[in-house]
Short mmCIF file of C-alpha atoms and ligand atoms in Angstrom, two decimals:
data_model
loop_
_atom_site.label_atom_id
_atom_site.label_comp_id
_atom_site.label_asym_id
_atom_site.label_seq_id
_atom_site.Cartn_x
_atom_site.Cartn_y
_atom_site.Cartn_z
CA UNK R 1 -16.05 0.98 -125.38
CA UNK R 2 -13.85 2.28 -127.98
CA UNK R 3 -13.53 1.46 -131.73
CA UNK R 4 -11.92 2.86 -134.74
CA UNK R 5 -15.14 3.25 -136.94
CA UNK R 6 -18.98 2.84 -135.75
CA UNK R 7 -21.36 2.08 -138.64
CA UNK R 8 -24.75 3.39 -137.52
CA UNK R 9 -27.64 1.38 -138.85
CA UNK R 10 -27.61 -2.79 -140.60
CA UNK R 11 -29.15 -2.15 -143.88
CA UNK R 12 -27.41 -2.69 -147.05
CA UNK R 13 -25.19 0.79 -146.80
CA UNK R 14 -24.45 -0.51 -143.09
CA UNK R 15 -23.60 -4.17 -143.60
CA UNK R 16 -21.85 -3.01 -147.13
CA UNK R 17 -19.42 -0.16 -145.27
CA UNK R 18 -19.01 -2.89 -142.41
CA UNK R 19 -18.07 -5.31 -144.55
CA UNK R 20 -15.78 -3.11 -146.68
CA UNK R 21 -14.40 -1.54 -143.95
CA UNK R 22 -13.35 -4.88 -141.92
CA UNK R 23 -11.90 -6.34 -144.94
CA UNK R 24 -9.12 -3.32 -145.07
CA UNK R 25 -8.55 -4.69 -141.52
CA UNK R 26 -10.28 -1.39 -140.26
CA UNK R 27 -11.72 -2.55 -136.40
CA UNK R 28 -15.36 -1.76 -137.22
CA UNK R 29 -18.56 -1.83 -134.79
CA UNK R 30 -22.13 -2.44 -136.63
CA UNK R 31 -25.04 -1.28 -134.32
CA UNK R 32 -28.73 -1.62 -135.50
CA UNK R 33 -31.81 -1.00 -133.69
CA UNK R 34 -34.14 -3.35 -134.81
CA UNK R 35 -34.06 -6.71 -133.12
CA UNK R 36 -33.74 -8.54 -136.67
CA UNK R 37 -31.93 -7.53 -139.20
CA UNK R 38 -33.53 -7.00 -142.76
CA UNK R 39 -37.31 -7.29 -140.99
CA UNK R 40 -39.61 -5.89 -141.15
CA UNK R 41 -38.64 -4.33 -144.89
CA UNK R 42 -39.79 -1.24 -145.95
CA UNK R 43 -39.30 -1.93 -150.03
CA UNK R 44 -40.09 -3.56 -152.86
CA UNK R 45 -37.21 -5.70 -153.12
CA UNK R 46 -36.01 -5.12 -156.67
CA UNK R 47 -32.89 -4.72 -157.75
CA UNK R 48 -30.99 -4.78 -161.39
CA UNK R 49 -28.98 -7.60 -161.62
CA UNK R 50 -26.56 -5.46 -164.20
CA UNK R 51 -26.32 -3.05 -161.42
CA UNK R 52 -25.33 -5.85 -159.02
CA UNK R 53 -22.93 -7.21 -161.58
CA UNK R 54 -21.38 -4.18 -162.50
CA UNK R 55 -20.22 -3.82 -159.10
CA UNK R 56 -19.15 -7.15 -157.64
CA UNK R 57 -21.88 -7.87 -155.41
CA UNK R 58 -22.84 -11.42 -155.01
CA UNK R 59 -26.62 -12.12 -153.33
CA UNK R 60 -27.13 -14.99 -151.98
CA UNK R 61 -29.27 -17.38 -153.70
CA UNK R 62 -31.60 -18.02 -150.31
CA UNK R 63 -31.86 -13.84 -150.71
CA UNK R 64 -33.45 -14.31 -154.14
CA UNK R 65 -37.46 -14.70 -154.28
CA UNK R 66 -37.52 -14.35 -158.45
CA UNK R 67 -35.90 -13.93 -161.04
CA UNK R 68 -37.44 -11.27 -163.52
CA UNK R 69 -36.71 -11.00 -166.79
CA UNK R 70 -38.02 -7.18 -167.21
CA UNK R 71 -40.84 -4.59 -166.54
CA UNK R 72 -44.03 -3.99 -168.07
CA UNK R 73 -45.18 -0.84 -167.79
CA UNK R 74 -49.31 0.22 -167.91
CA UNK R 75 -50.64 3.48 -169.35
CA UNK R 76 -54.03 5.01 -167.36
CA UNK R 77 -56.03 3.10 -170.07
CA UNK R 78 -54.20 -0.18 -169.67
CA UNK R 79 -51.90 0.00 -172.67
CA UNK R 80 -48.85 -1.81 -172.02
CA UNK R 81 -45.47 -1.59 -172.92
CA UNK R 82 -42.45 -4.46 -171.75
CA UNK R 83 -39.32 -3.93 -171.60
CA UNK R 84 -37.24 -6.82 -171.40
CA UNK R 85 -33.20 -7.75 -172.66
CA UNK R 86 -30.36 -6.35 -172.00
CA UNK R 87 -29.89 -4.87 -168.87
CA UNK R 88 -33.46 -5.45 -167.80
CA UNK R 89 -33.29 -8.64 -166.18
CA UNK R 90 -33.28 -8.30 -162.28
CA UNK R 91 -34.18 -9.75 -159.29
CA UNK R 92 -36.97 -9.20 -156.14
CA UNK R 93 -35.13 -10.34 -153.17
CA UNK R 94 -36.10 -11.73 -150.07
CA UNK R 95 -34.84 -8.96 -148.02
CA UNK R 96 -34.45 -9.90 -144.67
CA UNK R 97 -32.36 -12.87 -146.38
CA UNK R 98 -30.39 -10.97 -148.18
CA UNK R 99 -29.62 -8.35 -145.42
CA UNK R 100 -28.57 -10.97 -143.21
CA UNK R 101 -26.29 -12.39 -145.48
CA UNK R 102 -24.73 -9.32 -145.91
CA UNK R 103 -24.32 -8.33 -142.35
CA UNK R 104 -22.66 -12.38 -142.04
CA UNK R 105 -19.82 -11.28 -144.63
CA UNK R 106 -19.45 -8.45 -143.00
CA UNK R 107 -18.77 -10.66 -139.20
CA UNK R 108 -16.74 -13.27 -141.73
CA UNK R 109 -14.23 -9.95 -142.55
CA UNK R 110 -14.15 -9.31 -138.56
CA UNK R 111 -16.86 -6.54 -138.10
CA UNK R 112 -19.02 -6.81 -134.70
CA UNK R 113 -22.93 -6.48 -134.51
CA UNK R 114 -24.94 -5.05 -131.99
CA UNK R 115 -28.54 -5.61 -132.70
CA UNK R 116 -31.67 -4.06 -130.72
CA UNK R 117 -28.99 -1.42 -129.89
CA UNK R 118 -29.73 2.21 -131.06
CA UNK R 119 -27.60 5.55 -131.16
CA UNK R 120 -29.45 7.88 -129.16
CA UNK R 121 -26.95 10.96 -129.87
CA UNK R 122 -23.67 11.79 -130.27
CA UNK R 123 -21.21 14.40 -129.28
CA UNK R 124 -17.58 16.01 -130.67
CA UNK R 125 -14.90 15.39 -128.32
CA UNK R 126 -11.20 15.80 -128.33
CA UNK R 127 -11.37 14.77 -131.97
CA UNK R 128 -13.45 12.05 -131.69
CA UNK R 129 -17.00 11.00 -131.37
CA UNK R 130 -18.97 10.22 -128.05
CA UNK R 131 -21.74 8.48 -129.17
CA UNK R 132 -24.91 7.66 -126.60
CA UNK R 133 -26.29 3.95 -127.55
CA UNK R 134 -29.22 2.10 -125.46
CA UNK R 135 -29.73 -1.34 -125.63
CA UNK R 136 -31.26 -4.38 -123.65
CA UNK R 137 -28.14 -3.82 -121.36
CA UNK R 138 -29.56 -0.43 -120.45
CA UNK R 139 -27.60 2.88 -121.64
CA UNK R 140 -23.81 3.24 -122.53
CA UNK R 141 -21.31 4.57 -124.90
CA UNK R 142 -19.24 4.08 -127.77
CA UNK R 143 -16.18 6.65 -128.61
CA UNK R 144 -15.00 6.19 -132.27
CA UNK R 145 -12.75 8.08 -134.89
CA UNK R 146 -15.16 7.67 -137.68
CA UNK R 147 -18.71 7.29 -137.61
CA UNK R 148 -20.35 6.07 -140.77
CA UNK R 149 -24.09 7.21 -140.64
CA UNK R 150 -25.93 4.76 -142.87
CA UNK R 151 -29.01 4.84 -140.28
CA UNK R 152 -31.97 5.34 -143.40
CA UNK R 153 -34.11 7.87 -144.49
CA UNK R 154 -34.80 9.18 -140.95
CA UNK R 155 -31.28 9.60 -140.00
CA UNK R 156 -30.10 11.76 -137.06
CA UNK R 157 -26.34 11.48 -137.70
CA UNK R 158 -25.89 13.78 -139.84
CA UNK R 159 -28.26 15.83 -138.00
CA UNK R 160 -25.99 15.28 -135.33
CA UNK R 161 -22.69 16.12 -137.01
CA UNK R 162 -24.36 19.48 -138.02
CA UNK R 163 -25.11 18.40 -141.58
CA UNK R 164 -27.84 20.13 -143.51
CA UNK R 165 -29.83 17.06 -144.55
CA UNK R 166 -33.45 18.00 -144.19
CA UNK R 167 -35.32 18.49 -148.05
CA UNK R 168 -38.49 19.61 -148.55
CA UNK R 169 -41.73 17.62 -147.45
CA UNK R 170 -42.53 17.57 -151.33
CA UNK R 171 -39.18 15.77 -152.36
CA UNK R 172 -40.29 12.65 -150.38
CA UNK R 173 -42.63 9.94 -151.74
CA UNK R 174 -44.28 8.32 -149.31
CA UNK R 175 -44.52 4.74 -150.08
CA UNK R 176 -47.20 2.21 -149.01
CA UNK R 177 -47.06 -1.75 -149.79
CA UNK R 178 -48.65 -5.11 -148.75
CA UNK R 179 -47.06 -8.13 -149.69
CA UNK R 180 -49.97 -9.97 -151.04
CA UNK R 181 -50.18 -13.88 -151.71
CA UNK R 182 -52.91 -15.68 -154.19
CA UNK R 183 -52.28 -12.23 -156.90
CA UNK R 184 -52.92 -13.52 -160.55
CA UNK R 185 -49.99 -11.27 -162.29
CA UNK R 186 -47.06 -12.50 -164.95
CA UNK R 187 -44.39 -13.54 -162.75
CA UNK R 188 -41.63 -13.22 -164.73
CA UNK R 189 -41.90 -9.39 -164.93
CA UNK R 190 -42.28 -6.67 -162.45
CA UNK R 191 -45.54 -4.56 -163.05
CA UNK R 192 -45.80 -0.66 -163.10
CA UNK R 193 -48.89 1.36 -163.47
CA UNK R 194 -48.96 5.03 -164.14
CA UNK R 195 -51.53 7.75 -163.89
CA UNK R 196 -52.19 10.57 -161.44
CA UNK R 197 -55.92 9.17 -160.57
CA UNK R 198 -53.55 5.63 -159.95
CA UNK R 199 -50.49 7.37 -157.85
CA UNK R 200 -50.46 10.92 -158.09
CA UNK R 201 -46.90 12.19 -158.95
CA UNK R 202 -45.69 8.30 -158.60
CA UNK R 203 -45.86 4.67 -159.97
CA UNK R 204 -47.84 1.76 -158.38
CA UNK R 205 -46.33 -1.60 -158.58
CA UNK R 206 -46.53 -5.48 -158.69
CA UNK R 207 -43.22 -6.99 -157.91
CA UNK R 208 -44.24 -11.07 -157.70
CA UNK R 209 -41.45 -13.18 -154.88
CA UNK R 210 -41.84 -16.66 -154.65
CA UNK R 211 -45.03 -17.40 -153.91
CA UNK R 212 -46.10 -13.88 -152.93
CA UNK R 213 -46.02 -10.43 -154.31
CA UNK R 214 -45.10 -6.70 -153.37
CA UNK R 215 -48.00 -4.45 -154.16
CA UNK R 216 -47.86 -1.27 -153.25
CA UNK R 217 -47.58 2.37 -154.75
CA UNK R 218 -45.31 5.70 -153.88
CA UNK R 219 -46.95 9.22 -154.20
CA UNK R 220 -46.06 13.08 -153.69
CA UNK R 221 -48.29 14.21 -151.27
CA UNK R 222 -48.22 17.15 -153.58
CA UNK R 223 -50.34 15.93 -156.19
CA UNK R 224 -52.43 13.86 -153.82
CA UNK R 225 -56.45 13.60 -153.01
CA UNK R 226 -56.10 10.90 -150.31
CA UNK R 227 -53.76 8.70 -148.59
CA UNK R 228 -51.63 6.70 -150.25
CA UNK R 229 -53.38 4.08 -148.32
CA UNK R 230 -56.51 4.97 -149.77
CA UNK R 231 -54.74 4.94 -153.61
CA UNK R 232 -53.56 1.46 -152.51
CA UNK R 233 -56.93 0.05 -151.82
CA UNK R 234 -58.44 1.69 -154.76
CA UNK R 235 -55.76 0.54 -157.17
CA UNK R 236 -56.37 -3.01 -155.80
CA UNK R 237 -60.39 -2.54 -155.66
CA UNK R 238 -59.95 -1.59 -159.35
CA UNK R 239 -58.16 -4.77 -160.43
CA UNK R 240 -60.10 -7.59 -160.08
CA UNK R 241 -58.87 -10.01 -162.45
CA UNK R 242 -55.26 -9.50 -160.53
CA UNK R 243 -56.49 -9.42 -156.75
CA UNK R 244 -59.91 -11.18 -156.21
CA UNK R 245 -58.25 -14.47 -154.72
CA UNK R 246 -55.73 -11.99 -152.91
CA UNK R 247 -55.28 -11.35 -149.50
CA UNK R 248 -52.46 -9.64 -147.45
CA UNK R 249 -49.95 -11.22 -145.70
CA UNK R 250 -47.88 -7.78 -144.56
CA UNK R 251 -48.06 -4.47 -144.36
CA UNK R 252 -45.02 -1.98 -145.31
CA UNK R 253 -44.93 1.81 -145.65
CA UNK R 254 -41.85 4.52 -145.44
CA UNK R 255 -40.64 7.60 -147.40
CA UNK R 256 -38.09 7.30 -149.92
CA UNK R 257 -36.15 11.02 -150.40
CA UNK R 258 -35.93 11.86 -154.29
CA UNK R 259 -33.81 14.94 -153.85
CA UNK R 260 -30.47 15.22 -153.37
CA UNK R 261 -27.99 17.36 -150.89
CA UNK R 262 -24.93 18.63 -150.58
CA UNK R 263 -22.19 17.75 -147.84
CA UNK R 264 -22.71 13.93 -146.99
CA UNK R 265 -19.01 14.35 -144.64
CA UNK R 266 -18.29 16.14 -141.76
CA UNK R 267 -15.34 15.70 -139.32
CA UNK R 268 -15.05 12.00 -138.29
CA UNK R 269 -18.55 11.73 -140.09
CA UNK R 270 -19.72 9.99 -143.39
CA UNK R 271 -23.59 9.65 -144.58
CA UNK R 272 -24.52 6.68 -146.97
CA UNK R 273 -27.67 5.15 -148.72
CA UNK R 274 -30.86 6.65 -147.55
CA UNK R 275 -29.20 8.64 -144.93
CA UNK R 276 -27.89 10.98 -147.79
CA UNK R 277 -30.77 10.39 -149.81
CA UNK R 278 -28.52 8.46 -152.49
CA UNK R 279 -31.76 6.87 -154.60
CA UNK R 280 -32.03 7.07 -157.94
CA UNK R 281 -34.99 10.22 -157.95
CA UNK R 282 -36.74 8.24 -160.77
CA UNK R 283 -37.86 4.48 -159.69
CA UNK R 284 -37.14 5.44 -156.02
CA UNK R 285 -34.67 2.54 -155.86
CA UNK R 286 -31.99 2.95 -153.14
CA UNK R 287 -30.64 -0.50 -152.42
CA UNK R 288 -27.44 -0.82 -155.03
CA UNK R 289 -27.05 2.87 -155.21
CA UNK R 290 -26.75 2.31 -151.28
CA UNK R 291 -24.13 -0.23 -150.94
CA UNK R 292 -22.11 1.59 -154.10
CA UNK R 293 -21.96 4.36 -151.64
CA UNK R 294 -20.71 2.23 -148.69
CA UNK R 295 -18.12 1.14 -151.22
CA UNK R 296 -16.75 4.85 -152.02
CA UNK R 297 -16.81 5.74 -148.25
CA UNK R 298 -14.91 2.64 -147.56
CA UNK R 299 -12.22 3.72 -149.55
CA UNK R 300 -11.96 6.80 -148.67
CA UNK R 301 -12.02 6.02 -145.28
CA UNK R 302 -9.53 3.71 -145.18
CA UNK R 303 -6.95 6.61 -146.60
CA UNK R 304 -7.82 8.97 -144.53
CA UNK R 305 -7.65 6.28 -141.31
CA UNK R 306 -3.91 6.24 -142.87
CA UNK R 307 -2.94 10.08 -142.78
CA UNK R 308 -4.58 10.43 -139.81
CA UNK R 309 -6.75 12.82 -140.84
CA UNK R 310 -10.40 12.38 -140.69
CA UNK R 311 -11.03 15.88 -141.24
CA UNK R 312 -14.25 17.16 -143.53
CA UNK R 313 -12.06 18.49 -146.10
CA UNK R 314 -10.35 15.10 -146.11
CA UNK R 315 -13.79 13.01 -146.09
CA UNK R 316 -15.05 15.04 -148.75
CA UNK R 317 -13.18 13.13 -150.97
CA UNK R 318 -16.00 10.39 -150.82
CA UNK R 319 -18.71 13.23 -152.19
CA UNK R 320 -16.86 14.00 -155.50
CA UNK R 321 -16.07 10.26 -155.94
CA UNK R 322 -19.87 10.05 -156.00
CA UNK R 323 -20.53 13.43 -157.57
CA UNK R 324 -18.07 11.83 -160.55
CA UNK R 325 -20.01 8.74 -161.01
CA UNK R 326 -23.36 9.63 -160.50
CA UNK R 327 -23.89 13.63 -160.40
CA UNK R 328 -24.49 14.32 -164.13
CA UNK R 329 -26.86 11.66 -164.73
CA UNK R 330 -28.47 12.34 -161.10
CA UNK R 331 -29.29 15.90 -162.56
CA UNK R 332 -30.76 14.32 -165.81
CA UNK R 333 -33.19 12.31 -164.02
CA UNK R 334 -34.21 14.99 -161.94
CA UNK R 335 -35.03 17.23 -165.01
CA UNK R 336 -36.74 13.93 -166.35
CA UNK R 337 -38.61 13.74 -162.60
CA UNK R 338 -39.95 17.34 -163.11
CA UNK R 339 -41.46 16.67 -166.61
CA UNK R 340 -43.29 13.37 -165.34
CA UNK R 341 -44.42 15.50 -162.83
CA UNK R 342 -46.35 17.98 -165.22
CA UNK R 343 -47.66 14.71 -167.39
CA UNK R 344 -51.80 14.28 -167.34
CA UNK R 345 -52.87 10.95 -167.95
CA UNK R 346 -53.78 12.07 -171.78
CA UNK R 347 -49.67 12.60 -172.06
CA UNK R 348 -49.14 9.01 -170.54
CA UNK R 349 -51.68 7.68 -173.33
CA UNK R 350 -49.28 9.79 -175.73
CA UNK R 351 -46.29 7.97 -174.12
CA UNK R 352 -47.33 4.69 -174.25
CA UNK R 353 -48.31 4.98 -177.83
CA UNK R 354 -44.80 6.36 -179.38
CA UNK R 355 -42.14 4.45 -177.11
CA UNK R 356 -40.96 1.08 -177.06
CA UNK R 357 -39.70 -0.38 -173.82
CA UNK R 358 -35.92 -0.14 -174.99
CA UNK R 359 -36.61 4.00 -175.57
CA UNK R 360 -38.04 3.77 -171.75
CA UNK R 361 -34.97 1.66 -170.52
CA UNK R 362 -32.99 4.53 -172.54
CA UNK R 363 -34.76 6.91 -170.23
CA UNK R 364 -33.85 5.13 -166.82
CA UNK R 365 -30.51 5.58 -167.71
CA UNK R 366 -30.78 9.16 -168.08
CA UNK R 367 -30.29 9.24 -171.95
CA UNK R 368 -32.30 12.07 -172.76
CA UNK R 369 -31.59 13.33 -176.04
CA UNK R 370 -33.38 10.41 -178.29
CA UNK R 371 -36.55 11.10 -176.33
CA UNK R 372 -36.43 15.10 -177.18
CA UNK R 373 -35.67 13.81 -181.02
CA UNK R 374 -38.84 11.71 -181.33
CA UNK R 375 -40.85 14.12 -179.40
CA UNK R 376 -39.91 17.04 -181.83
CA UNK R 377 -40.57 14.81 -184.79
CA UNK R 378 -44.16 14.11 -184.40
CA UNK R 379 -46.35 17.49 -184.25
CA UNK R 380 -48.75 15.89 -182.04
CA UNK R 381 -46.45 15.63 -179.31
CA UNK R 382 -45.61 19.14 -179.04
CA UNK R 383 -47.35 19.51 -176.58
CA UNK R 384 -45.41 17.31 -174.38
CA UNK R 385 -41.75 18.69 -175.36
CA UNK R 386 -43.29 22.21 -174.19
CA UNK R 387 -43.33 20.55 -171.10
CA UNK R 388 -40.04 18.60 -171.10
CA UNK R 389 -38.34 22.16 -172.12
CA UNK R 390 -39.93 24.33 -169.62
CA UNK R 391 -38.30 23.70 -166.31
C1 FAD G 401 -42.16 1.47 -150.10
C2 FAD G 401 -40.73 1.42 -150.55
C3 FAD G 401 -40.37 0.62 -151.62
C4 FAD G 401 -39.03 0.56 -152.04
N1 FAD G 401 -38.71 -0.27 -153.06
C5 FAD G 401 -37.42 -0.37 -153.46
C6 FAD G 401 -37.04 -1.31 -154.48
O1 FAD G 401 -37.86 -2.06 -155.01
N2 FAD G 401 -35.74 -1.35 -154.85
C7 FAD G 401 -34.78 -0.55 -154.29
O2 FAD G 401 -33.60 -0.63 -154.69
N3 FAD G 401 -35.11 0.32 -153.31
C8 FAD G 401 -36.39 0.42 -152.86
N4 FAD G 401 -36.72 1.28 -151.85
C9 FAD G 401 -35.63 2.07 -151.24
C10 FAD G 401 -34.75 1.19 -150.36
O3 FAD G 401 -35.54 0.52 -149.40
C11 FAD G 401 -33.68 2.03 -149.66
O4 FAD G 401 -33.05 2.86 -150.61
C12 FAD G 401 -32.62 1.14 -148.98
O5 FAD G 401 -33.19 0.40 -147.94
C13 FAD G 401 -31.51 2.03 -148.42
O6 FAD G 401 -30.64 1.27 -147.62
P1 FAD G 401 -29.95 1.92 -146.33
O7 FAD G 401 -29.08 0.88 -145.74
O8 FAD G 401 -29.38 3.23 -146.68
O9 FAD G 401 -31.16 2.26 -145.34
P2 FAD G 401 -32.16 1.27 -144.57
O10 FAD G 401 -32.39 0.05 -145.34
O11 FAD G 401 -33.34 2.11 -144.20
O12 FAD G 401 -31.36 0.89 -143.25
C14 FAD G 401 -31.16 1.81 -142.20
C15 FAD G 401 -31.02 1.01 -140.92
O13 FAD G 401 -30.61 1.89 -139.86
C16 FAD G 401 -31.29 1.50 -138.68
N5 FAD G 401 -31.29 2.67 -137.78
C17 FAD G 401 -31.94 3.86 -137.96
N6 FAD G 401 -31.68 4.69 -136.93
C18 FAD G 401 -30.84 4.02 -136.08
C19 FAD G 401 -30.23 4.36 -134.85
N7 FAD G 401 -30.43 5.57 -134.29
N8 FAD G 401 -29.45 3.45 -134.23
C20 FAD G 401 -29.24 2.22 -134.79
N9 FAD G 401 -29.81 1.83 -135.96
C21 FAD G 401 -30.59 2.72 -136.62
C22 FAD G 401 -32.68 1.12 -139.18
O14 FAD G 401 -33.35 0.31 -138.24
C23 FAD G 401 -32.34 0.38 -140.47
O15 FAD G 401 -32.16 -1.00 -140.28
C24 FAD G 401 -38.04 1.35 -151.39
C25 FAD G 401 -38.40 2.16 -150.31
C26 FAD G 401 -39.73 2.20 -149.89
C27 FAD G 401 -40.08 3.05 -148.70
#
């Protein structure tokens, strides 16, 4: 079989670069592994509904579970702090809902799926790519012009295509979650708990759906004593009034990358979402920061489909469209990600006492320089802009 552009992998960078791709007429090929689309999820399901806005993308209301109007955020102790208005509001979607949808705009605009049908390798030849795919039909190929990798955060494309996109063990959190029905928790906000005896080096979560919730929390193994299991089941032990008429009804876990590299093109070869570690290295979330990417490649791709010339240099293009848009502020939050890192829970106490949620949503956006200001004022807290300083 032949095609002008293979998307590797049906999650929202796939179905988004499918879908973008077939509606510039581009013939496009969509083949997943799994044997349902969106299922079983390995997330929390929130997303920003700003984020969403700001870049066109509808969700389906069937995709929605709840509507939240912001995040309140627990200190070791249990102080709280909510941020809610502007900006805040988002929603936790019903993800294998939502995925389908997408991948059905992306068949509306002319793309073809292939599910239960995974790329097994692929090979450079006269220009093009000879990629190896197995599926209930037994083995075969497809040879395309432009592969778009967007197969997660254990992709092989790029791996493939020679592309240096192994990090470090450390920059990965690994991520554990059960969706949990009967939890007692405010459902119109998202809960996050922080403390290194709570999720070392991470965040645990309550993220209520419809008549469930996602529970779960994301460490660096790092900082870690145990599993992130075992933090799980601790964190849960630990909160009886929330969990004692709880009871599982799922079980997620994956990694989530929070480090960035270089070179997400090489000839007849584009990475997006997870598969070039696009999340934002703060909250972890990947999902809008995934399709945005889909959206750049798209672009690009359809250009260079134009010249003729799928060549690295030419697909680079789509890395300093993203390095424009997100690069600077990617580096903030990183800096930000290494001072949370040196925080004891006596710092999160500190925290919790001095900001308001608006300063935190401030800080999510990568808008450092207020934070540094209010640290310096107060001569109690010098201890923690030592540590936001020294890098
Ligand atoms: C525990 C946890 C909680 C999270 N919570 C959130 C959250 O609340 N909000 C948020 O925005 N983000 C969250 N994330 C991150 C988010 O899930 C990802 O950033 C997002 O799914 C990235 O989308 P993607 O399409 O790039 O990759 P994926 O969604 O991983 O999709 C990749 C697809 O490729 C397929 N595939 C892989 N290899 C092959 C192959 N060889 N052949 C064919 N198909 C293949 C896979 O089956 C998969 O369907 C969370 C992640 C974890 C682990």
């Amino acid at each position: 079989m032949e095609v002008e552009c293979l998307v590797i992998g049906a999650g929202p960078a796939g179905s988004m670069a499918a879908k973008e791709l077939a509606s510039k007429g581009i013939e496009t090929i969509v083949i997943e592994k799994r044997q349902e689309i969106g299922a079983p999820k390995r997330c929390a399901e929130g997303v920003s509904k700003h984020s969403l806005e700001k870049l066109g993308i509808k969700v389906h209301e069937l995709g929605i579970a709840r509507t939240i109007k912001g995040a309140v955020l627990y200190s070791p102790s249990g102080k709280k702090v909510v941020m809610e208005g502007q900006g805040m509001e988002g929603y936790v979607l019903e993800r294998k809902v939502f995925e389908k949808y997408l991948a059905s705009e992306a068949i509306k605009e002319g793309a073809r799926y292939m599910v239960k049908t995974q790329a097994t390798d692929m090979v450079r030849e006269n220009g093009r790519w000879r990629v190896s795919i197995k599926n209930l039909d037994g083995e075969d190929e497809i040879i395309a012009n432009l592969v778009i990798g967007a197969d997660g955060v254990e992709s092989k494309v790029g791996r493939w295509a020679g592309l240096k996109t192994l990090n470090r063990l450390t920059d990965y959190h690994s991520g554990i979650q059960f969706e949990m029905a009967g939890v007692n928790a405010d459902e119109n906000y998202i809960h996050l708990f922080f403390g290194n005896e709570v999720a070392p080096l991470g965040y645990a979560w309550i993220f209520p759906k419809a008549f469930s919730a996602n529970v779960g929390l994301g460490i660096l193994e790092k900082g870690a004593k145990m599993r992130a299991y075992d933090y799980l089941k601790k964190f849960i032990e630990e909160h009886e009034d929330i969990f004692k008429n709880a009871s599982p009804i799922e079980i997620n876990s994956g990694g989530v990358p929070v480090a960035h590299f270089t070179g997400m093109a090489a000839d007849g070869v584009m990475l997006v979402g997870d598969a070039a570690q696009l999340v934002n290295p703060i909250h972890g979330g990947g999902i809008v920061r995934a399709m945005h990417s889909s959206i750049m490649a798209a672009e690009v791709a359809e250009q260079a489909l134009k010249e003729k010339n799928l060549s690295k240099e030419r697909l680079m293009e789509y890395e300093n469209m993203w390095n424009e848009e997100y690069e600077e502020k990617t580096n903030k939050l990183l800096k930000l990600r290494s001072f949370l890192e040196k925080l004891e829970d006596k710092d999160f106490e500190l925290l919790a006492d001095i900001l308001e949620g608006e300063d935190i949503f401030q800080l999510t956006q990568a808008k450092l320089s207020f934070f540094l200001k209010k640290l310096i004022k107060r001569p109690s807290l010098l201890g923690l802009a030592t540590k936001y300083l020294r890098d």
